[in-house]
């Protein structure tokens, strides 16, 4: 594909180069690069299961050392809440009050979410706010039929000129209804961070957000700052970043040529994998990663916080061993026995696949081989038992060279046309809740360049309808999928009760999101 000089200027303006964009276009021809699943990661085969005593030991280890560490909590929070209200948007698009009742619509569409929404709406955290405004704008509200009231409530909730909650950033949507106030997921992340990430009276958090929502986040924090800091007795150092335009990817036609709008190349955000550059910009000893919608009401957080410290302690313990061995590899005259000890450590505790040819290597090549595998960032990822949630899971994958690697794999990375691959996927015992703690520095305290540890072949191609036409989009390797593919990885089982995401509006009706009497 040859670009015009004007198109090349468009590419350069975005911080990209022609070679990178040409490579992106080649991915459309290849379509999805499927992962080759070898087996699911299971207990004692890729997933560590801790006894209560072991968990307590790792928690204590973390709490004893954390005051000497620089800790940041990293929260991807750029998503809007529109998916949460999917059933309500469908209802507004397809329901005609002149033709049927809402009950008949629910029965016809078999929308359990919509049914739950209407029968329990008073328990949702935004109900009173919307209801009060609704009555103020419609003096005849009381005389309306039940269907009219319900339809009007949904319209008021989502209309752009009203509450427009579907376009809110999910982090700023009312989430939890306390006796004294209504909190957002953003606020819950602050309160939670106090319990495990605060050092010397200060907790540091970083939120990745969309640029149009920046002022909303700043305003919201200022409105709750004094209350939250008074309640927690700590101060908060909060920073924000946006998805860099240079991480956008070019869109293509169905014929794999560049898609253009008004004669200009179209570039689109490339998924959460683009956030690896945001993560790379953070200078910290430990980085905890957790999604914006995975929060609990404050009376429920103790177990979740405990397992955060368990994961942190596990990382610090295994990192110390890795650092000691890395130092020896760099500085000592190592005997063969020590080389084998380090190889066993990498294999047994960091899940590194050691080549079958390793024993045949000359001494100096063994050293270089071990150095190349121990000098990597480390991530310890909590895994919960699979309860049928959609999303990624822990698997052993086989690379083209036959090497096995422990990875988090998303559904769209799996070849759905392969019975063998589907069978492996369905046999997964655990699920990825995005409960990750990262060690991104080497034993000398130098930060790794995380861009060097991405598997760029794990891209994902999708077809979307835009501008009245179909186009192909390209997503970069996911942040905790291909974006961390070359990290040293440990999976640790954590209780399912630590995972309580809000993917749809009715999830807020579950016990961990409701104030108990």
mmCIF file of C-alpha atoms in Angstrom, residues 228-463:
data_model
loop_
_atom_site.group_PDB
_atom_site.id
_atom_site.type_symbol
_atom_site.label_atom_id
_atom_site.label_comp_id
_atom_site.label_asym_id
_atom_site.label_seq_id
_atom_site.Cartn_x
_atom_site.Cartn_y
_atom_site.Cartn_z
ATOM 1 C CA UNK A 228 -13.089 10.750 52.188
ATOM 2 C CA UNK A 229 -9.826 12.032 53.642
ATOM 3 C CA UNK A 230 -11.539 12.727 56.957
ATOM 4 C CA UNK A 231 -13.085 9.248 56.980
ATOM 5 C CA UNK A 232 -9.896 7.411 56.023
ATOM 6 C CA UNK A 233 -7.439 9.655 57.881
ATOM 7 C CA UNK A 234 -5.129 9.700 54.880
ATOM 8 C CA UNK A 235 -4.518 11.933 51.873
ATOM 9 C CA UNK A 236 -4.764 10.862 48.257
ATOM 10 C CA UNK A 237 -2.323 11.511 45.452
ATOM 11 C CA UNK A 238 -4.391 11.007 42.297
ATOM 12 C CA UNK A 239 -3.193 11.255 38.720
ATOM 13 C CA UNK A 240 -4.873 10.646 35.390
ATOM 14 C CA UNK A 241 -3.800 9.736 31.898
ATOM 15 C CA UNK A 242 -5.495 9.247 28.545
ATOM 16 C CA UNK A 243 -5.032 6.696 25.820
ATOM 17 C CA UNK A 244 -2.268 8.126 23.653
ATOM 18 C CA UNK A 245 -3.286 8.918 20.065
ATOM 19 C CA UNK A 246 -0.145 7.195 18.835
ATOM 20 C CA UNK A 247 -1.584 3.898 20.109
ATOM 21 C CA UNK A 248 -4.609 4.237 17.791
ATOM 22 C CA UNK A 249 -4.729 1.825 14.868
ATOM 23 C CA UNK A 250 -5.793 2.405 11.286
ATOM 24 C CA UNK A 251 -9.248 1.212 10.160
ATOM 25 C CA UNK A 252 -9.659 -0.770 6.957
ATOM 26 C CA UNK A 253 -12.337 -1.594 4.416
ATOM 27 C CA UNK A 254 -13.520 -5.176 4.034
ATOM 28 C CA UNK A 255 -10.977 -5.373 1.182
ATOM 29 C CA UNK A 256 -8.182 -4.483 3.650
ATOM 30 C CA UNK A 257 -7.407 -1.081 2.164
ATOM 31 C CA UNK A 258 -7.364 2.035 4.409
ATOM 32 C CA UNK A 259 -10.834 3.240 5.390
ATOM 33 C CA UNK A 260 -11.281 6.959 4.713
ATOM 34 C CA UNK A 261 -13.739 9.564 5.955
ATOM 35 C CA UNK A 262 -13.944 12.709 3.839
ATOM 36 C CA UNK A 263 -10.729 11.686 2.156
ATOM 37 C CA UNK A 264 -8.790 11.277 5.391
ATOM 38 C CA UNK A 265 -7.460 8.082 6.948
ATOM 39 C CA UNK A 266 -9.540 6.846 9.862
ATOM 40 C CA UNK A 267 -7.751 5.846 13.067
ATOM 41 C CA UNK A 268 -9.519 4.268 16.046
ATOM 42 C CA UNK A 269 -8.637 3.513 19.690
ATOM 43 C CA UNK A 270 -6.968 0.111 19.873
ATOM 44 C CA UNK A 271 -8.476 -1.361 23.054
ATOM 45 C CA UNK A 272 -7.179 -1.536 26.611
ATOM 46 C CA UNK A 273 -3.923 -3.069 25.407
ATOM 47 C CA UNK A 274 -2.904 0.457 24.419
ATOM 48 C CA UNK A 275 -2.714 1.241 28.134
ATOM 49 C CA UNK A 276 0.608 -0.579 28.409
ATOM 50 C CA UNK A 277 2.215 2.773 27.580
ATOM 51 C CA UNK A 278 0.260 4.402 30.426
ATOM 52 C CA UNK A 279 1.377 1.653 32.796
ATOM 53 C CA UNK A 280 4.929 2.009 31.507
ATOM 54 C CA UNK A 281 4.954 5.680 32.528
ATOM 55 C CA UNK A 282 4.392 4.846 36.197
ATOM 56 C CA UNK A 283 7.470 4.688 38.395
ATOM 57 C CA UNK A 284 6.680 2.422 41.343
ATOM 58 C CA UNK A 285 7.948 -0.680 43.106
ATOM 59 C CA UNK A 286 4.528 -2.318 43.140
ATOM 60 C CA UNK A 287 1.535 -1.568 40.922
ATOM 61 C CA UNK A 288 -1.866 -3.043 41.774
ATOM 62 C CA UNK A 289 -4.244 -3.276 38.801
ATOM 63 C CA UNK A 290 -7.990 -3.536 39.216
ATOM 64 C CA UNK A 291 -10.935 -2.645 36.965
ATOM 65 C CA UNK A 292 -13.097 0.360 37.822
ATOM 66 C CA UNK A 293 -16.339 -1.614 38.262
ATOM 67 C CA UNK A 294 -14.972 -4.330 40.574
ATOM 68 C CA UNK A 295 -15.727 -2.710 43.934
ATOM 69 C CA UNK A 296 -17.625 -3.613 47.089
ATOM 70 C CA UNK A 297 -19.564 -1.703 49.697
ATOM 71 C CA UNK A 298 -17.241 -0.728 52.504
ATOM 72 C CA UNK A 299 -18.596 -3.213 55.041
ATOM 73 C CA UNK A 300 -17.702 -6.090 52.653
ATOM 74 C CA UNK A 301 -14.104 -5.282 51.744
ATOM 75 C CA UNK A 302 -12.079 -7.003 54.465
ATOM 76 C CA UNK A 303 -11.586 -10.345 52.686
ATOM 77 C CA UNK A 304 -10.883 -8.650 49.370
ATOM 78 C CA UNK A 305 -8.297 -6.366 51.014
ATOM 79 C CA UNK A 306 -6.697 -9.331 52.779
ATOM 80 C CA UNK A 307 -6.155 -11.123 49.464
ATOM 81 C CA UNK A 308 -4.706 -7.966 47.937
ATOM 82 C CA UNK A 309 -2.025 -8.140 50.642
ATOM 83 C CA UNK A 310 -1.612 -11.876 49.983
ATOM 84 C CA UNK A 311 -0.903 -11.248 46.291
ATOM 85 C CA UNK A 312 1.415 -8.383 47.184
ATOM 86 C CA UNK A 313 3.284 -10.552 49.692
ATOM 87 C CA UNK A 314 3.597 -13.388 47.220
ATOM 88 C CA UNK A 315 5.106 -11.031 44.656
ATOM 89 C CA UNK A 316 7.578 -9.553 47.140
ATOM 90 C CA UNK A 317 8.659 -12.994 48.305
ATOM 91 C CA UNK A 318 9.194 -14.448 44.840
ATOM 92 C CA UNK A 319 10.719 -11.198 43.576
ATOM 93 C CA UNK A 320 13.319 -11.300 46.343
ATOM 94 C CA UNK A 321 14.400 -14.765 45.239
ATOM 95 C CA UNK A 322 14.479 -13.655 41.596
ATOM 96 C CA UNK A 323 16.542 -10.585 42.527
ATOM 97 C CA UNK A 324 19.056 -12.676 44.492
ATOM 98 C CA UNK A 325 19.488 -15.078 41.590
ATOM 99 C CA UNK A 326 19.693 -12.255 39.044
ATOM 100 C CA UNK A 327 22.449 -10.646 41.122
ATOM 101 C CA UNK A 328 24.376 -13.916 41.215
ATOM 102 C CA UNK A 329 24.023 -14.376 37.466
ATOM 103 C CA UNK A 330 25.403 -10.888 36.889
ATOM 104 C CA UNK A 331 28.140 -10.837 39.491
ATOM 105 C CA UNK A 332 29.265 -14.282 40.605
ATOM 106 C CA UNK A 333 31.362 -17.101 39.222
ATOM 107 C CA UNK A 334 28.540 -19.622 39.247
ATOM 108 C CA UNK A 335 29.005 -23.355 39.532
ATOM 109 C CA UNK A 336 26.913 -25.820 37.558
ATOM 110 C CA UNK A 337 24.933 -26.735 40.673
ATOM 111 C CA UNK A 338 23.816 -23.109 41.138
ATOM 112 C CA UNK A 339 22.871 -22.834 37.462
ATOM 113 C CA UNK A 340 20.591 -25.842 37.830
ATOM 114 C CA UNK A 341 19.128 -24.347 41.016
ATOM 115 C CA UNK A 342 18.243 -21.121 39.197
ATOM 116 C CA UNK A 343 16.771 -23.045 36.257
ATOM 117 C CA UNK A 344 14.601 -25.036 38.669
ATOM 118 C CA UNK A 345 13.465 -21.819 40.379
ATOM 119 C CA UNK A 346 12.422 -20.306 37.062
ATOM 120 C CA UNK A 347 10.574 -23.452 36.062
ATOM 121 C CA UNK A 348 8.938 -24.320 39.372
ATOM 122 C CA UNK A 349 8.084 -20.897 40.774
ATOM 123 C CA UNK A 350 7.953 -18.499 37.811
ATOM 124 C CA UNK A 351 6.443 -20.965 35.329
ATOM 125 C CA UNK A 352 9.226 -20.395 32.800
ATOM 126 C CA UNK A 353 9.534 -23.130 30.203
ATOM 127 C CA UNK A 354 13.173 -24.215 30.134
ATOM 128 C CA UNK A 355 14.357 -25.490 26.763
ATOM 129 C CA UNK A 356 14.952 -29.231 26.450
ATOM 130 C CA UNK A 357 18.288 -28.297 24.891
ATOM 131 C CA UNK A 358 19.376 -26.358 27.999
ATOM 132 C CA UNK A 359 21.487 -29.211 29.392
ATOM 133 C CA UNK A 360 23.483 -29.305 26.172
ATOM 134 C CA UNK A 361 24.385 -25.599 26.256
ATOM 135 C CA UNK A 362 27.906 -24.442 27.007
ATOM 136 C CA UNK A 363 28.338 -22.786 30.416
ATOM 137 C CA UNK A 364 28.324 -19.203 29.094
ATOM 138 C CA UNK A 365 25.206 -19.838 26.995
ATOM 139 C CA UNK A 366 23.404 -21.252 30.011
ATOM 140 C CA UNK A 367 24.162 -18.013 31.855
ATOM 141 C CA UNK A 368 22.853 -15.859 29.016
ATOM 142 C CA UNK A 369 19.770 -18.032 28.672
ATOM 143 C CA UNK A 370 18.905 -17.729 32.382
ATOM 144 C CA UNK A 371 19.604 -13.993 32.407
ATOM 145 C CA UNK A 372 17.223 -13.444 29.484
ATOM 146 C CA UNK A 373 14.439 -15.161 31.405
ATOM 147 C CA UNK A 374 14.961 -13.822 34.892
ATOM 148 C CA UNK A 375 15.426 -10.171 33.849
ATOM 149 C CA UNK A 376 11.724 -9.554 33.219
ATOM 150 C CA UNK A 377 8.866 -7.821 35.000
ATOM 151 C CA UNK A 378 6.844 -10.108 37.264
ATOM 152 C CA UNK A 379 3.085 -10.235 37.693
ATOM 153 C CA UNK A 380 1.121 -12.163 40.292
ATOM 154 C CA UNK A 381 -2.489 -12.543 39.193
ATOM 155 C CA UNK A 382 -5.409 -13.601 41.330
ATOM 156 C CA UNK A 383 -7.652 -16.227 39.709
ATOM 157 C CA UNK A 384 -11.165 -17.190 40.812
ATOM 158 C CA UNK A 385 -13.069 -20.401 40.180
ATOM 159 C CA UNK A 386 -14.917 -20.359 36.873
ATOM 160 C CA UNK A 387 -18.624 -19.730 37.412
ATOM 161 C CA UNK A 388 -19.482 -19.168 33.758
ATOM 162 C CA UNK A 389 -18.559 -15.471 33.602
ATOM 163 C CA UNK A 390 -17.633 -14.260 30.096
ATOM 164 C CA UNK A 391 -14.042 -13.183 29.655
ATOM 165 C CA UNK A 392 -10.483 -14.406 29.934
ATOM 166 C CA UNK A 393 -8.912 -17.267 31.807
ATOM 167 C CA UNK A 394 -5.529 -18.810 32.689
ATOM 168 C CA UNK A 395 -4.037 -21.198 30.146
ATOM 169 C CA UNK A 396 -0.823 -22.824 29.099
ATOM 170 C CA UNK A 397 -0.227 -21.872 25.471
ATOM 171 C CA UNK A 398 2.207 -23.367 22.985
ATOM 172 C CA UNK A 399 4.320 -21.014 20.906
ATOM 173 C CA UNK A 400 5.449 -21.729 17.348
ATOM 174 C CA UNK A 401 8.826 -22.947 18.643
ATOM 175 C CA UNK A 402 7.079 -25.464 20.910
ATOM 176 C CA UNK A 403 7.773 -23.490 24.082
ATOM 177 C CA UNK A 404 5.003 -23.432 26.702
ATOM 178 C CA UNK A 405 3.971 -20.144 28.308
ATOM 179 C CA UNK A 406 1.497 -19.260 31.051
ATOM 180 C CA UNK A 407 -0.955 -16.627 29.795
ATOM 181 C CA UNK A 408 -4.306 -14.956 30.402
ATOM 182 C CA UNK A 409 -6.330 -15.646 27.260
ATOM 183 C CA UNK A 410 -9.512 -13.892 26.110
ATOM 184 C CA UNK A 411 -12.306 -15.745 24.330
ATOM 185 C CA UNK A 412 -11.734 -13.838 21.084
ATOM 186 C CA UNK A 413 -8.128 -15.095 20.937
ATOM 187 C CA UNK A 414 -9.293 -18.718 20.658
ATOM 188 C CA UNK A 415 -9.989 -20.407 17.324
ATOM 189 C CA UNK A 416 -13.713 -21.095 17.721
ATOM 190 C CA UNK A 417 -13.686 -23.319 14.607
ATOM 191 C CA UNK A 418 -11.314 -25.812 16.249
ATOM 192 C CA UNK A 419 -13.017 -28.547 18.293
ATOM 193 C CA UNK A 420 -9.758 -29.275 20.061
ATOM 194 C CA UNK A 421 -9.192 -25.640 21.038
ATOM 195 C CA UNK A 422 -12.818 -25.241 22.135
ATOM 196 C CA UNK A 423 -12.555 -28.360 24.278
ATOM 197 C CA UNK A 424 -9.484 -26.979 26.061
ATOM 198 C CA UNK A 425 -11.195 -23.623 26.562
ATOM 199 C CA UNK A 426 -14.293 -25.244 28.048
ATOM 200 C CA UNK A 427 -12.195 -27.303 30.448
ATOM 201 C CA UNK A 428 -10.861 -24.170 32.162
ATOM 202 C CA UNK A 429 -11.375 -24.282 35.913
ATOM 203 C CA UNK A 430 -10.608 -20.630 36.652
ATOM 204 C CA UNK A 431 -11.409 -17.133 35.443
ATOM 205 C CA UNK A 432 -9.418 -13.881 35.265
ATOM 206 C CA UNK A 433 -10.969 -11.201 37.523
ATOM 207 C CA UNK A 434 -8.211 -8.650 36.716
ATOM 208 C CA UNK A 435 -6.684 -8.734 40.180
ATOM 209 C CA UNK A 436 -3.018 -8.175 39.404
ATOM 210 C CA UNK A 437 0.047 -6.913 41.239
ATOM 211 C CA UNK A 438 3.087 -6.000 39.162
ATOM 212 C CA UNK A 439 6.783 -5.755 39.902
ATOM 213 C CA UNK A 440 8.237 -3.616 37.117
ATOM 214 C CA UNK A 441 11.807 -3.012 38.328
ATOM 215 C CA UNK A 442 14.985 -5.089 38.292
ATOM 216 C CA UNK A 443 17.168 -5.879 41.292
ATOM 217 C CA UNK A 444 19.125 -2.640 40.764
ATOM 218 C CA UNK A 445 15.935 -0.574 41.010
ATOM 219 C CA UNK A 446 15.833 0.215 37.302
ATOM 220 C CA UNK A 447 12.385 0.168 35.714
ATOM 221 C CA UNK A 448 11.844 -2.191 32.831
ATOM 222 C CA UNK A 449 10.595 -0.786 29.544
ATOM 223 C CA UNK A 450 7.308 -2.659 29.403
ATOM 224 C CA UNK A 451 7.014 -2.057 25.660
ATOM 225 C CA UNK A 452 9.770 -4.669 25.247
ATOM 226 C CA UNK A 453 7.640 -7.475 26.691
ATOM 227 C CA UNK A 454 4.584 -7.349 24.400
ATOM 228 C CA UNK A 455 3.551 -10.122 22.021
ATOM 229 C CA UNK A 456 2.496 -8.008 19.045
ATOM 230 C CA UNK A 457 1.108 -11.064 17.251
ATOM 231 C CA UNK A 458 -1.892 -11.315 19.575
ATOM 232 C CA UNK A 459 -3.844 -8.579 17.819
ATOM 233 C CA UNK A 460 -7.606 -8.851 17.276
ATOM 234 C CA UNK A 461 -9.575 -7.867 14.152
ATOM 235 C CA UNK A 462 -13.285 -6.984 14.383
ATOM 236 C CA UNK A 463 -15.893 -5.820 11.887
#
